[in-house]
Amino acid sequence: MDSPPLDVIRTDPQVARHASFTLHGSGASGGIAIGYAHLVSTARLEVPQYEIAPDEIDGEIERFDSAVTQVRGELVGLRASVPASAPAEMGAFLDLHRMILDDSMLSETPRELIRERRCNAELALVQQMEMLVARFEEIEDPYLRERKADVRQVVERVLKAMLGTGHAPPAPAHEENVVVVAHDFSPADMILFKQHQFAGFVTDLGGVTSHTAIVARSLGLPAIVGLHHARQMVRENELVIVDGAEGVLIVNPDERVLGEYRLKQSALQIERQKLKRLASTPASTLDGTPIELQANIELPDDVESALESGASGVGLFRTEFLFLNRDDLPSEDEQFEAYRAAVEAMRDQPVTIRTLDLGADKTVNGADRGGPNPALGLRAIRFCFAEPQMFLTQLRAILRASAYGRVRLLVPMLAHAHEIDLVFQYLQQARDTLEAMNVPYDRALEVGGMVEVPAAALAVPLFVKRLDFLSIGTNDLIQYTLAIDRTDDMVAHLYDPLHPAVLQLVAGTIRSAVKAGKPVAVCGEMAGEVAYTRLLLGFGLRQFSMHPMQLLAVKQQVLRSDLTEAEALASRILRADDPEKTRQLLGRLNA
C-alpha cells in the first residue's frame, strides 16, 4: 500500500482512525522520524502485509484454509512414509507439528483476525505465531520453552504454502516516509535495512546496546526499542513520530505536536549539516594532542560513509554480517573479495578486521551451535575453535586481503592467554597453506585482541605480552561485568557504563596497555557517545572507533577538550563511589 503524502494525513478518514496516543520505550538511535507505520513481523521482512477490501475477506479466508489443508496433507503424508525402523522421535516430531497446526490459535484465530482487521492471511498468521511464541518463552520448563521453534516451523510451512497465491502488494512507496514497526528484529533483519531508505523503526523488545540497536545507529535511523505493545497497538499506515533521543513514539499526533516535531527535525538536520564541515579537520585536543577517530563497519559498502565522515581508518570490521541472511557460508574467495574491497577503498588507512563473532543473537544457517545460554556459550572465538575449517577459511581470506593495504587482525571474546596461543597456531596453519600456494600476504600482520569480559580486563598484562594491540568492547564488558543481558529491556535500567566496576576495568585496561607501549582503542558504544568522550580522553585513550554517523559529533567534542582538565576530573570520577557524585563530575567535565 502506498504511503499518502504527509500533507493529506489529517483529511483521509481511512488513515486517521485512532485518537492520538503516546508510547514510551528506550531511545536506541537519536533523531526524529515522521512517517507512516509499516507493520512487519519478526525475521519476516519478506512477508506481504496489507489491508484487504471488504469483498475480499471471504476469499482471503479461503486462501488461508487452503494453505492449512495443504500443510496438513503434507504432514500426514510424511508421517505415513516414516519407516518402521526409524527412530520413534521422527514420528513424534511430525505428530507434534500436526497438533500445533490443528490448534485453534493457528487454524481458527487467524480467520477471525482477517475478518475483524481486514488484514492479509500471512499477517494474521504471523501475529498469532508471535503471541504463541511469547507464551512459550514464559514457560519455566526448558524443554517446553524450546517448543516455540516447532511453532515457527509449522507457521513457515503454512506461509510457504500461501506465498505465491493471492495478491501481494508492492513494497511501500516513498520509503523515506515509512517507519517500520515490529515486535523484534534480529541483527540479520537489520542488515536488510541497508537496502532500504526507511525513516526509522520501533520494536517491542530489545535493549539500547543490543546488536539490533547498534546497527540502527550505524544507519543513522531514529529508533526506539522496548516499547512492549507498539506492534499490537499501531495500525498500518498510521502517522507516527519517532523521537529516538527521548524514546517516545507518538501515534496520530495533532497538528500542534506535528508542527513542533517538524521544527525539531529541521533543527537537527541543520546541526548535522554544520558538523559535516569538520570532516576534513584533523582530530586533536586544545593542546594539540592528536586523536584517532576510526569507523565501525558491517559490510564493505559502509566504507563510503566512513570516508565521508573523515574516519582515519576502520577500527572494527564486523565480519559476521557477511554470513547473515543466506542459506550457505561465504567461500574463501567471497570473503577475500569483501575484505579486499574494504581495504582498497580505505586508501592505505588501517582496516581492523575482526574474526567471526557469531553466537548469542547472531547465528547463521548451517553453523548454529547455540546452547541453553548463548551469550555464555560457544560464542565468538570459542565458536571459531569449535568450527576450525570455518575459522581457517576466514583467516586465509583475511591474510590474502592484507596484501592490498594496511590490515590488522582482531580476535573477539578472549578470556584466557592460551586462547591467544591457539589463535596463533591456526594463523600459522593458514600462513603455511598460502605459502605453499605462493599467495602473497602481509608477513608483519598485526594481531590484536578484544577486551570484552572482566577476565580479559584483569589479565591485560598477560595479553599485551602476546598481542600487538587491544580494543575494548564496552558493550559486552558492561554486560558481563554487571550480569545484564543487553538485549533484554526488562533489565535495561541496570545497564550502566558509569558503574564504578566498569570504569575501573576500562581505565585499568587503557592504563596497562599504555604502560606496555601497546596501542589500545575503544570500539564499543561508549566510543560513540559524546557524553563519554572527555572521560575516555582523561583515562588516557587516544583511539576511538564508532559508527560513521557518530564520528563528527565526537570529533567536535575532541576539538573542544582540554586534556589537563579531563585527566583531573576523570581521576576524581574513578575515585567516586556515589553514582550521583559520578554524574555530577561528568556533568562538570562536559560543561
Coordinates of C-alpha atoms in Angstrom, one line a residue:
M1 CA 0.0 0.0 0.0
D2 CA 1.5 3.3 -1.0
S3 CA 2.0 5.9 1.8
P4 CA -0.1 9.0 1.3
P5 CA 1.6 12.4 1.2
L6 CA 2.2 13.9 4.6
D7 CA 0.1 17.0 3.9
V8 CA -3.2 15.0 3.5
I9 CA -2.9 12.8 6.6
R10 CA -5.5 14.8 8.6
T11 CA -8.1 14.7 5.8
D12 CA -8.0 11.0 5.0
P13 CA -10.5 9.1 7.1
Q14 CA -9.0 5.8 6.1
V15 CA -5.7 6.7 7.8
A16 CA -6.6 8.8 10.8
R17 CA -8.7 6.1 12.6
H18 CA -7.4 6.5 16.1
A19 CA -7.1 9.3 18.6
S20 CA -3.6 10.4 19.3
F21 CA -1.6 8.3 21.9
T22 CA 2.0 8.0 23.1
L23 CA 4.1 5.0 23.9
H24 CA 7.4 5.1 25.8
G25 CA 10.5 2.9 25.3
S26 CA 14.2 3.3 25.2
G27 CA 15.8 5.6 22.6
A28 CA 18.2 3.4 20.6
S29 CA 19.2 5.8 18.0
G30 CA 18.8 9.6 18.1
G31 CA 17.0 11.8 15.7
I32 CA 13.4 12.4 14.8
A33 CA 11.4 10.5 12.2
I34 CA 7.9 11.5 11.0
G35 CA 6.2 9.0 8.7
Y36 CA 3.7 6.2 8.3
A37 CA 3.7 2.9 10.2
H38 CA 4.5 -0.2 8.2
L39 CA 4.0 -3.3 10.3
V40 CA 6.4 -6.2 9.8
S41 CA 6.9 -9.5 11.6
T42 CA 9.9 -11.0 13.3
A43 CA 12.5 -12.1 10.9
R44 CA 9.9 -11.9 8.1
L45 CA 10.5 -8.6 6.3
E46 CA 9.6 -10.5 3.1
V47 CA 6.1 -11.5 4.2
P48 CA 3.5 -9.2 2.5
Q49 CA 1.3 -7.2 4.9
Y50 CA -1.6 -5.2 3.6
E51 CA -5.2 -4.3 4.1
I52 CA -7.9 -6.1 2.0
A53 CA -11.2 -4.8 0.8
P54 CA -14.4 -6.0 2.5
D55 CA -15.5 -8.0 -0.5
E56 CA -12.1 -9.9 -0.5
I57 CA -12.4 -11.2 3.1
D58 CA -14.1 -14.5 2.3
G59 CA -11.5 -15.2 -0.5
E60 CA -8.6 -14.4 1.9
I61 CA -10.0 -16.8 4.5
E62 CA -10.4 -19.4 1.8
R63 CA -6.7 -18.9 0.8
F64 CA -5.7 -19.4 4.4
D65 CA -7.8 -22.5 4.8
S66 CA -6.4 -23.9 1.6
A67 CA -2.8 -23.5 2.9
V68 CA -3.6 -25.1 6.2
T69 CA -5.2 -28.1 4.4
Q70 CA -2.2 -28.4 2.1
V71 CA 0.3 -28.5 5.0
R72 CA -1.9 -30.9 7.0
G73 CA -1.8 -33.2 4.0
E74 CA 2.0 -32.9 3.8
L75 CA 2.4 -33.8 7.4
V76 CA 0.1 -36.8 7.1
G77 CA 2.0 -38.0 4.1
L78 CA 5.3 -37.6 5.8
R79 CA 4.0 -39.4 8.8
A80 CA 2.8 -42.3 6.7
S81 CA 6.2 -42.5 4.9
V82 CA 8.2 -42.9 8.1
P83 CA 9.7 -46.5 8.0
A84 CA 9.1 -48.8 11.0
S85 CA 12.9 -48.9 11.6
A86 CA 13.1 -45.1 12.0
P87 CA 13.7 -43.6 15.5
A88 CA 10.5 -43.0 17.4
E89 CA 11.4 -39.3 17.7
M90 CA 10.8 -38.9 14.0
G91 CA 7.2 -39.8 14.1
A92 CA 6.6 -37.9 17.4
F93 CA 8.1 -34.8 15.8
L94 CA 5.6 -35.0 12.9
D95 CA 2.7 -35.7 15.3
L96 CA 3.7 -32.7 17.3
H97 CA 3.7 -30.4 14.2
R98 CA 0.2 -31.7 13.2
M99 CA -1.1 -31.0 16.7
I100 CA 0.3 -27.4 16.6
L101 CA -1.2 -26.9 13.1
D102 CA -4.6 -28.1 14.3
D103 CA -4.6 -25.9 17.4
S104 CA -7.3 -23.3 17.2
M105 CA -4.9 -20.4 17.8
L106 CA -3.2 -21.2 14.5
S107 CA -6.0 -22.7 12.5
E108 CA -9.0 -20.6 13.6
T109 CA -7.9 -17.4 15.2
P110 CA -6.2 -16.0 12.1
R111 CA -9.5 -16.4 10.3
E112 CA -11.1 -14.1 12.9
L113 CA -8.2 -11.6 12.5
I114 CA -8.7 -11.5 8.8
R115 CA -12.4 -10.7 9.2
E116 CA -12.0 -8.2 12.0
R117 CA -8.9 -6.3 10.9
R118 CA -9.2 -6.9 7.2
C119 CA -5.5 -7.9 7.1
N120 CA -4.0 -10.4 4.7
A121 CA -3.7 -14.0 5.8
E122 CA 0.1 -14.0 6.2
L123 CA 0.0 -11.1 8.6
A124 CA -2.8 -12.7 10.6
L125 CA -0.9 -16.0 10.9
V126 CA 2.4 -14.4 11.9
Q127 CA 0.7 -12.3 14.5
Q128 CA -0.7 -15.4 16.1
M129 CA 2.7 -17.1 15.9
E130 CA 4.3 -14.2 17.8
M131 CA 1.7 -14.5 20.5
L132 CA 2.2 -18.2 20.9
V133 CA 6.0 -17.9 20.9
A134 CA 5.7 -15.2 23.6
R135 CA 3.7 -17.6 25.7
F136 CA 6.2 -20.4 25.3
E137 CA 9.0 -18.1 26.3
E138 CA 7.3 -17.6 29.7
I139 CA 7.3 -21.3 30.4
E140 CA 9.9 -22.3 33.0
D141 CA 10.4 -25.8 31.8
P142 CA 13.3 -25.6 29.3
Y143 CA 12.0 -28.5 27.1
L144 CA 8.5 -27.0 26.7
R145 CA 10.0 -23.5 26.2
E146 CA 12.0 -24.7 23.3
R147 CA 8.8 -25.9 21.5
K148 CA 8.5 -22.3 20.3
A149 CA 10.9 -23.4 17.5
D150 CA 8.3 -26.1 16.4
V151 CA 5.6 -23.4 16.3
R152 CA 7.8 -21.3 14.0
Q153 CA 8.5 -24.2 11.7
V154 CA 4.8 -25.1 11.3
V155 CA 4.0 -21.4 10.6
E156 CA 6.8 -21.3 8.0
R157 CA 5.2 -24.3 6.2
V158 CA 1.9 -22.6 6.0
L159 CA 3.5 -19.3 4.9
K160 CA 5.3 -21.1 2.1
A161 CA 2.0 -22.6 1.0
M162 CA 0.4 -19.2 0.9
L163 CA 3.1 -17.2 -0.7
G164 CA 2.8 -17.1 -4.4
T165 CA -1.0 -17.3 -4.2
G166 CA -3.3 -14.3 -3.8
H167 CA -2.2 -10.8 -4.5
A168 CA 0.8 -9.3 -2.7
P169 CA 1.1 -5.6 -2.8
P170 CA 4.2 -3.7 -3.8
A171 CA 6.7 -2.5 -1.2
P172 CA 5.7 0.7 0.4
A173 CA 6.3 3.7 -1.8
H174 CA 8.3 6.7 -0.6
E175 CA 10.3 4.6 1.9
E176 CA 11.8 7.8 3.3
N177 CA 8.3 8.4 4.8
V178 CA 8.0 4.9 6.3
V179 CA 8.5 3.9 9.9
V180 CA 8.9 0.2 10.4
V181 CA 7.0 -1.3 13.4
A182 CA 7.9 -4.8 14.7
H183 CA 7.8 -7.0 17.7
D184 CA 11.6 -7.6 17.4
F185 CA 14.4 -7.7 14.9
S186 CA 17.5 -9.8 14.7
P187 CA 20.8 -8.3 13.6
A188 CA 20.3 -10.1 10.3
D189 CA 17.0 -8.4 9.8
M190 CA 18.6 -5.0 10.5
I191 CA 21.2 -5.6 7.8
L192 CA 18.4 -5.8 5.3
F193 CA 17.6 -2.2 6.2
K194 CA 20.7 -1.2 4.4
Q195 CA 18.8 -2.0 1.1
H196 CA 16.1 0.5 2.0
Q197 CA 15.6 4.1 2.9
F198 CA 13.2 3.9 5.8
A199 CA 12.7 6.9 8.0
G200 CA 13.1 5.0 11.3
F201 CA 11.9 1.9 13.2
V202 CA 10.5 0.8 16.6
T203 CA 10.3 -2.5 18.3
D204 CA 8.5 -4.0 21.3
L205 CA 11.6 -5.8 22.5
G206 CA 15.3 -5.1 22.8
G207 CA 17.8 -3.0 24.7
V208 CA 19.7 0.1 23.6
T209 CA 23.0 -1.8 23.3
S210 CA 21.6 -4.9 21.5
H211 CA 23.1 -5.5 18.1
T212 CA 19.8 -4.5 16.6
A213 CA 20.1 -1.0 18.1
I214 CA 23.8 -0.8 17.2
V215 CA 23.1 -1.4 13.5
A216 CA 20.3 1.2 13.7
R217 CA 22.8 3.7 14.9
S218 CA 25.1 2.8 12.1
L219 CA 22.4 3.5 9.7
G220 CA 21.6 6.9 11.3
L221 CA 18.0 5.8 11.7
P222 CA 15.9 7.3 14.6
A223 CA 14.9 4.2 16.6
I224 CA 13.1 3.1 19.8
V225 CA 13.3 -0.3 21.4
G226 CA 11.4 -1.8 24.4
L227 CA 8.0 -0.3 23.6
H228 CA 6.3 -3.6 24.6
H229 CA 2.9 -3.0 22.8
A230 CA 3.6 -1.0 19.7
R231 CA 3.2 -3.9 17.3
Q232 CA -0.3 -4.6 18.7
M233 CA -1.5 -1.0 19.1
V234 CA -0.2 0.7 16.0
R235 CA -2.1 0.1 12.7
E236 CA -0.7 0.0 9.2
N237 CA -0.3 3.5 7.6
E238 CA -1.0 5.5 10.8
L239 CA 1.1 8.7 11.1
V240 CA 3.7 8.3 13.8
I241 CA 6.6 10.4 15.2
V242 CA 9.7 8.6 16.4
D243 CA 11.8 10.6 18.9
G244 CA 14.9 8.4 19.1
A245 CA 16.6 10.6 21.7
E246 CA 13.8 10.5 24.2
G247 CA 12.4 7.1 23.4
V248 CA 8.9 8.4 22.6
L249 CA 6.5 7.2 19.9
I250 CA 3.6 9.5 19.2
V251 CA 0.8 7.9 17.1
N252 CA -1.6 10.1 15.2
P253 CA -0.3 13.4 16.5
D254 CA -2.4 16.5 16.3
E255 CA -1.4 19.5 14.2
R256 CA 0.3 21.3 17.1
V257 CA 2.5 18.4 18.1
L258 CA 3.3 17.6 14.4
G259 CA 4.4 21.2 13.9
E260 CA 6.7 21.1 17.0
Y261 CA 8.4 18.0 15.9
R262 CA 8.9 19.2 12.3
L263 CA 10.7 22.2 13.7
K264 CA 12.9 19.9 15.9
Q265 CA 13.6 17.7 12.9
S266 CA 14.6 20.7 10.9
A267 CA 16.9 22.0 13.6
L268 CA 18.6 18.6 13.9
Q269 CA 19.2 18.5 10.1
I270 CA 20.8 21.9 10.2
E271 CA 23.1 20.8 13.0
R272 CA 24.2 17.7 11.0
Q273 CA 25.0 19.9 8.1
K274 CA 27.2 22.1 10.3
L275 CA 29.1 19.0 11.6
K276 CA 29.9 17.9 8.0
R277 CA 32.3 20.9 7.8
L278 CA 34.6 19.1 10.3
A279 CA 35.1 16.0 8.1
S280 CA 38.5 17.1 6.8
T281 CA 39.6 18.7 10.1
P282 CA 42.3 16.7 11.9
A283 CA 41.1 15.5 15.3
S284 CA 43.1 16.9 18.2
T285 CA 42.5 18.3 21.6
L286 CA 43.0 22.0 22.5
D287 CA 46.7 21.4 23.4
G288 CA 47.3 19.8 20.0
T289 CA 47.3 16.1 21.1
P290 CA 46.3 14.0 18.0
I291 CA 43.3 11.7 18.5
E292 CA 42.5 8.9 16.1
L293 CA 38.8 8.6 15.2
Q294 CA 38.1 5.4 13.2
A295 CA 34.9 3.8 12.0
N296 CA 33.0 0.6 12.8
I297 CA 31.5 -1.1 9.7
E298 CA 29.4 -4.2 9.0
L299 CA 29.8 -4.5 5.2
P300 CA 32.3 -3.2 2.6
D301 CA 29.8 -0.7 1.3
D302 CA 29.9 1.0 4.7
V303 CA 33.4 2.3 3.9
E304 CA 31.9 5.1 1.8
S305 CA 30.2 6.7 4.8
A306 CA 33.3 6.1 6.9
L307 CA 35.3 8.2 4.4
E308 CA 32.7 10.9 4.2
S309 CA 32.8 11.3 7.9
G310 CA 36.6 11.7 7.8
A311 CA 37.5 8.5 9.6
S312 CA 41.2 7.8 9.9
G313 CA 40.7 4.1 9.3
V314 CA 38.4 1.2 10.2
G315 CA 38.7 0.3 13.8
L316 CA 36.2 -2.6 13.6
F317 CA 35.0 -4.6 10.6
R318 CA 32.3 -6.9 12.0
T319 CA 32.8 -9.7 9.5
E320 CA 30.0 -11.9 10.9
F321 CA 27.5 -9.7 9.0
L322 CA 28.8 -11.2 5.8
F323 CA 27.4 -14.6 7.0
L324 CA 23.9 -13.5 7.7
N325 CA 20.7 -13.6 5.5
R326 CA 21.9 -16.6 3.5
D327 CA 21.5 -20.3 3.4
D328 CA 25.2 -21.2 2.9
L329 CA 28.5 -20.0 4.2
P330 CA 30.6 -17.5 2.2
S331 CA 33.5 -19.1 0.5
E332 CA 37.2 -18.1 1.0
D333 CA 37.2 -16.2 -2.3
E334 CA 33.9 -14.4 -1.5
Q335 CA 35.3 -13.3 1.9
F336 CA 38.6 -12.3 0.4
E337 CA 36.9 -10.1 -2.2
A338 CA 34.8 -8.4 0.5
Y339 CA 37.8 -7.7 2.7
R340 CA 39.9 -6.5 -0.2
A341 CA 37.2 -4.2 -1.3
A342 CA 37.1 -2.5 2.1
V343 CA 40.9 -2.4 2.3
E344 CA 41.4 -0.8 -1.1
A345 CA 38.5 1.6 -0.6
M346 CA 40.2 2.9 2.6
R347 CA 43.1 4.1 0.6
D348 CA 46.0 3.0 2.8
Q349 CA 44.2 3.8 6.0
P350 CA 44.3 0.9 8.5
V351 CA 41.4 -1.6 8.4
T352 CA 41.0 -3.7 11.6
I353 CA 39.2 -7.0 10.6
R354 CA 37.6 -8.8 13.5
T355 CA 37.2 -12.6 13.2
L356 CA 33.7 -14.1 13.4
D357 CA 31.7 -13.0 16.5
L358 CA 28.9 -15.5 16.0
G359 CA 26.7 -16.8 18.7
A360 CA 24.3 -15.1 21.2
D361 CA 21.9 -13.1 18.9
K362 CA 23.9 -13.6 15.7
T363 CA 23.6 -17.1 14.2
V364 CA 24.0 -18.4 10.7
N365 CA 22.4 -21.3 8.8
G366 CA 24.5 -24.4 8.8
A367 CA 26.6 -23.3 11.8
D368 CA 24.2 -22.9 14.7
R369 CA 25.8 -24.2 17.9
G370 CA 23.6 -22.3 20.4
G371 CA 23.3 -23.7 23.9
P372 CA 21.0 -23.0 26.8
N373 CA 22.6 -19.6 27.3
P374 CA 24.2 -18.5 24.0
A375 CA 25.8 -15.3 25.5
L376 CA 27.8 -17.5 27.8
G377 CA 28.3 -20.5 25.5
L378 CA 30.0 -21.1 22.1
R379 CA 30.4 -17.5 21.0
A380 CA 33.0 -15.6 19.0
I381 CA 36.5 -17.2 19.3
R382 CA 35.1 -20.2 21.1
F383 CA 32.7 -20.8 18.2
C384 CA 35.7 -20.5 15.8
F385 CA 37.7 -23.0 17.7
A386 CA 34.6 -25.4 17.5
E387 CA 34.4 -24.8 13.7
P388 CA 38.1 -24.9 12.7
Q389 CA 37.6 -25.2 9.0
M390 CA 35.3 -22.1 9.0
F391 CA 37.9 -20.3 11.1
L392 CA 40.8 -21.3 8.8
T393 CA 38.9 -20.2 5.7
Q394 CA 38.4 -16.8 7.2
L395 CA 42.0 -16.4 8.3
R396 CA 43.2 -17.3 4.8
A397 CA 40.8 -14.7 3.3
I398 CA 42.0 -12.0 5.7
L399 CA 45.7 -12.8 5.1
R400 CA 45.1 -12.6 1.4
A401 CA 43.4 -9.2 1.7
S402 CA 46.4 -8.0 3.8
A403 CA 48.5 -7.9 0.6
Y404 CA 46.3 -5.0 -0.7
G405 CA 46.6 -2.5 2.2
R406 CA 47.0 -2.0 5.9
V407 CA 45.2 -4.8 7.6
R408 CA 45.1 -5.7 11.3
L409 CA 43.5 -8.9 12.7
L410 CA 41.3 -8.6 15.8
V411 CA 40.2 -11.6 17.9
P412 CA 36.9 -11.2 19.9
M413 CA 35.9 -12.6 23.3
L414 CA 39.3 -13.6 24.6
A415 CA 39.4 -14.7 28.2
H416 CA 42.5 -16.9 28.5
A417 CA 46.1 -16.5 27.4
H418 CA 46.1 -20.0 26.0
E419 CA 43.3 -18.9 23.6
I420 CA 45.7 -16.4 22.1
D421 CA 48.3 -19.1 21.7
L422 CA 45.8 -21.3 19.9
V423 CA 44.8 -18.4 17.6
F424 CA 48.5 -18.0 16.5
Q425 CA 48.6 -21.8 15.8
Y426 CA 45.6 -21.5 13.5
L427 CA 47.1 -18.4 11.9
Q428 CA 50.4 -20.2 11.2
Q429 CA 48.5 -23.0 9.7
A430 CA 46.7 -20.5 7.4
R431 CA 50.0 -18.9 6.5
D432 CA 51.6 -22.3 5.7
T433 CA 48.8 -23.0 3.3
L434 CA 49.2 -19.7 1.5
E435 CA 53.0 -20.1 1.4
A436 CA 52.6 -23.5 -0.3
M437 CA 50.4 -21.9 -2.9
N438 CA 52.7 -18.8 -3.3
V439 CA 49.9 -16.5 -2.4
P440 CA 51.1 -13.1 -1.1
Y441 CA 50.1 -11.7 2.3
D442 CA 51.5 -9.3 4.9
R443 CA 54.0 -11.2 6.9
A444 CA 54.1 -8.4 9.5
L445 CA 50.3 -8.5 10.1
E446 CA 49.4 -7.1 13.5
V447 CA 47.2 -9.3 15.7
G448 CA 45.1 -7.8 18.5
G449 CA 42.5 -8.9 21.0
M450 CA 39.2 -7.6 22.3
V451 CA 38.8 -6.9 25.9
E452 CA 35.1 -7.8 26.4
V453 CA 35.0 -9.9 29.6
P454 CA 36.3 -8.9 33.1
A455 CA 38.8 -11.8 33.0
A456 CA 40.5 -10.2 30.0
A457 CA 40.5 -6.7 31.5
L458 CA 42.1 -8.1 34.6
A459 CA 44.6 -10.2 32.6
V460 CA 45.8 -7.3 30.3
P461 CA 49.5 -7.7 31.4
L462 CA 49.4 -11.2 30.1
F463 CA 47.6 -10.3 26.9
V464 CA 49.9 -7.4 25.9
K465 CA 52.9 -9.8 26.0
R466 CA 51.4 -11.8 23.2
L467 CA 49.3 -9.2 21.2
D468 CA 50.2 -6.2 19.2
F469 CA 47.2 -4.1 20.2
L470 CA 44.0 -4.1 22.3
S471 CA 40.4 -3.0 21.6
I472 CA 37.9 -2.6 24.4
G473 CA 34.4 -3.7 23.5
T474 CA 32.5 -1.8 26.2
N475 CA 29.0 -3.3 25.2
D476 CA 29.9 -6.8 26.3
L477 CA 32.3 -5.7 29.0
I478 CA 29.4 -3.9 30.7
Q479 CA 27.1 -6.8 30.1
Y480 CA 29.4 -9.4 31.6
T481 CA 30.6 -7.2 34.5
L482 CA 27.1 -6.4 35.6
A483 CA 25.4 -9.7 34.6
I484 CA 23.0 -7.7 32.4
D485 CA 21.6 -9.2 29.2
R486 CA 21.9 -6.2 26.9
T487 CA 19.1 -7.4 24.6
D488 CA 16.6 -7.5 27.5
D489 CA 14.7 -4.3 28.0
M490 CA 13.4 -5.6 31.4
V491 CA 16.9 -5.0 32.9
A492 CA 17.9 -2.2 30.6
H493 CA 17.8 0.3 33.5
L494 CA 20.6 -1.7 35.2
Y495 CA 23.0 -1.4 32.3
D496 CA 25.3 1.4 33.5
P497 CA 28.5 2.4 31.7
L498 CA 29.3 4.6 34.8
H499 CA 29.2 1.8 37.3
P500 CA 32.5 2.1 39.3
A501 CA 33.5 -1.5 38.4
V502 CA 33.0 -0.8 34.7
L503 CA 35.0 2.4 34.9
Q504 CA 37.8 0.7 36.8
L505 CA 38.1 -2.0 34.2
V506 CA 38.1 0.4 31.3
A507 CA 40.6 2.8 32.8
G508 CA 42.8 -0.1 34.0
T509 CA 42.9 -1.7 30.6
I510 CA 43.9 1.6 29.0
R511 CA 46.5 2.3 31.6
S512 CA 48.1 -1.2 31.3
A513 CA 48.2 -1.1 27.6
V514 CA 49.8 2.4 27.5
K515 CA 52.3 1.3 30.1
A516 CA 53.3 -1.6 27.9
G517 CA 53.6 0.6 24.9
K518 CA 50.7 -1.2 23.1
P519 CA 48.0 0.7 21.2
V520 CA 44.6 0.5 22.7
A521 CA 41.2 1.6 21.3
V522 CA 37.6 1.6 22.5
C523 CA 35.2 0.3 19.8
G524 CA 32.1 -0.2 21.8
E525 CA 29.2 2.1 22.1
M526 CA 30.9 4.3 24.7
A527 CA 33.3 5.4 22.0
G528 CA 30.5 7.0 20.0
E529 CA 28.7 8.6 23.0
V530 CA 29.7 12.3 23.2
A531 CA 29.0 12.2 26.9
Y532 CA 31.9 9.8 27.5
T533 CA 34.4 11.3 25.1
R534 CA 36.3 13.5 27.6
L535 CA 36.1 10.8 30.3
L536 CA 37.8 8.4 28.0
L537 CA 40.4 11.0 27.0
G538 CA 41.0 11.6 30.7
F539 CA 41.6 7.8 31.1
G540 CA 44.4 8.1 28.5
L541 CA 42.5 6.8 25.4
R542 CA 43.8 8.2 22.1
Q543 CA 42.0 6.0 19.7
F544 CA 38.2 5.7 19.3
S545 CA 36.2 3.6 16.8
M546 CA 32.5 4.2 16.3
H547 CA 29.7 4.3 13.7
P548 CA 30.4 6.8 11.0
M549 CA 27.2 8.6 11.9
Q550 CA 28.6 9.4 15.3
L551 CA 32.1 10.4 14.3
L552 CA 31.7 14.1 13.6
A553 CA 29.9 14.8 16.9
V554 CA 32.7 13.1 18.8
K555 CA 35.3 15.0 16.8
Q556 CA 33.6 18.3 17.7
Q557 CA 33.9 17.3 21.4
V558 CA 37.5 16.3 21.0
L559 CA 38.4 19.6 19.4
R560 CA 36.8 21.4 22.4
S561 CA 38.5 19.3 25.0
D562 CA 41.2 20.3 27.5
L563 CA 43.3 17.2 28.3
T564 CA 44.6 18.5 31.6
E565 CA 41.1 19.2 32.9
A566 CA 39.8 15.9 31.5
E567 CA 42.6 13.9 33.3
A568 CA 41.9 15.7 36.6
L569 CA 38.2 15.1 36.6
A570 CA 38.5 11.6 35.2
S571 CA 40.7 10.8 38.1
R572 CA 38.1 12.1 40.6
I573 CA 35.3 10.2 38.8
L574 CA 37.3 7.0 39.3
R575 CA 37.6 7.6 43.0
A576 CA 33.9 8.4 43.4
D577 CA 31.7 5.7 44.9
D578 CA 28.4 7.6 44.8
P579 CA 26.5 7.4 41.5
E580 CA 25.1 10.8 41.9
K581 CA 28.5 12.3 42.6
T582 CA 29.9 10.5 39.5
R583 CA 27.2 12.1 37.3
Q584 CA 27.8 15.5 38.8
L585 CA 31.5 15.2 38.0
L586 CA 30.7 14.0 34.5
G587 CA 28.4 17.0 34.0
R588 CA 31.3 19.3 35.0
L589 CA 33.6 17.5 32.7
N590 CA 31.2 18.1 29.8
A591 CA 30.3 21.7 30.7

